[in-house]
Short mmCIF file of C-alpha atoms in Angstrom, two decimals:
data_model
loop_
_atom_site.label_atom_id
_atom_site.label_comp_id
_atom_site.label_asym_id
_atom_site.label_seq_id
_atom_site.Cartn_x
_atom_site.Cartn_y
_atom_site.Cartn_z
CA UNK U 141 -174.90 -82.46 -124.05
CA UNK U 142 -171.89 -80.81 -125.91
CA UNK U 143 -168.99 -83.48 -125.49
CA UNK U 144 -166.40 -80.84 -126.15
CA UNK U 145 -168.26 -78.34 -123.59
CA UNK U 146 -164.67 -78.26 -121.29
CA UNK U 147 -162.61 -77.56 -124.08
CA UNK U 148 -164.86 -74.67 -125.23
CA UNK U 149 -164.74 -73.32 -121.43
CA UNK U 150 -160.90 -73.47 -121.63
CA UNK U 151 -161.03 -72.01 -125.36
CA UNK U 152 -162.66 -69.32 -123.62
CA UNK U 153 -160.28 -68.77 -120.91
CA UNK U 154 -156.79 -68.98 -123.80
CA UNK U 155 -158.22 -66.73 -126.36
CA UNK U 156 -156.89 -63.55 -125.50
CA UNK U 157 -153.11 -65.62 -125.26
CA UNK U 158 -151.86 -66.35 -128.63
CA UNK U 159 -149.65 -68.85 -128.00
CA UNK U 160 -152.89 -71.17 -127.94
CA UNK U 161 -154.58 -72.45 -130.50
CA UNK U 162 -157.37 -74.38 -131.28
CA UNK U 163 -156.42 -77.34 -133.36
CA UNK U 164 -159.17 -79.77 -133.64
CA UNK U 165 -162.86 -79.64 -132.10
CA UNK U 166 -161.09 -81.97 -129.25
CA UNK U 167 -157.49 -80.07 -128.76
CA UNK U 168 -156.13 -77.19 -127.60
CA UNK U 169 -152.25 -77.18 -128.10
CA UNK U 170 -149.72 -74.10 -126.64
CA UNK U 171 -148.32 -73.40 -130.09
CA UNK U 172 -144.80 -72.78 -128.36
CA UNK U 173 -144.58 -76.46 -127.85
CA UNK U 174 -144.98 -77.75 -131.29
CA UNK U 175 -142.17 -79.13 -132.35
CA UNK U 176 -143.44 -80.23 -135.81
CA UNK U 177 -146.38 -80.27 -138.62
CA UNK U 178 -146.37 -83.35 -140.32
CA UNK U 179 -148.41 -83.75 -143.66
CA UNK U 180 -149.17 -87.52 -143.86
CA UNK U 181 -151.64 -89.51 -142.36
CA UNK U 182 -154.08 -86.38 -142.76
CA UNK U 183 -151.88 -84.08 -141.03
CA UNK U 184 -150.93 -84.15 -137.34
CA UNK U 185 -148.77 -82.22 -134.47
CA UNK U 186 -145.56 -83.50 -133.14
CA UNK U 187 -145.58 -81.71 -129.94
CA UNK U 188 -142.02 -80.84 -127.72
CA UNK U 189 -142.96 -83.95 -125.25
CA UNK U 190 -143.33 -86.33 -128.46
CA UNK U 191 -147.10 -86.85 -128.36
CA UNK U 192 -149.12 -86.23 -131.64
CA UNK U 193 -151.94 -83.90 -131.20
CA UNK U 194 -154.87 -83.62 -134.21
CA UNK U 195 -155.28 -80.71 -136.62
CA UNK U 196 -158.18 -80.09 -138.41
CA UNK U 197 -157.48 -79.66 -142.68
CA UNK U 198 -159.41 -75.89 -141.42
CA UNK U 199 -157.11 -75.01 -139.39
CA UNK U 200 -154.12 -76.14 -140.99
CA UNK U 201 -153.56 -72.28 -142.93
CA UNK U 202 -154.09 -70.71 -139.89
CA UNK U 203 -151.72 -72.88 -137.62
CA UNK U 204 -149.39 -72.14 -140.04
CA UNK U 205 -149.27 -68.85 -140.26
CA UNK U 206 -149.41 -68.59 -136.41
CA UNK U 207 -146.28 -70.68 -136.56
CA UNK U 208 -144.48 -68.50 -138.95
CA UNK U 209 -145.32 -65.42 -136.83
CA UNK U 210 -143.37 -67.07 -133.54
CA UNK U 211 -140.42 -67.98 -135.16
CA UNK U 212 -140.55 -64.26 -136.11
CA UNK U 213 -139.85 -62.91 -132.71
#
């Protein structure tokens, strides 16, 4: 059995809304509430509420440029 079957269901559900995004096979994170990338440690999410959320080194580029595209509008 797929342990990450729930989080595909949800990934699912979010993928028309861009505001979420997948950032590790375990996390889905509303990109409006990340409140910083830090590089160290292999890279992790510091999100609004001060919890650290995962990020795949994949995923990193497009996270990124998701990012840059919010702070556009």
């Amino acid at each position: 059995r797929d342990r990450h079957g729930p989080v595909v269901a949800f990934e699912v559900i979010l993928e028309k809304n861009p505001l979420f995004f997948r950032s590790h096979k375990s996390f889905i994170v509303n990109s409006a509430c990340i409140a910083e990338y830090v590089k160290s440690e292999g890279g992790y999410l510091l999100m609004n509420n001060a919890e650290t959320v995962s990020i795949a080194p994949d995923k990193v580029d497009e996270m990124l440029r998701m990012m840059q595209f919010i702070k556009r509008q």
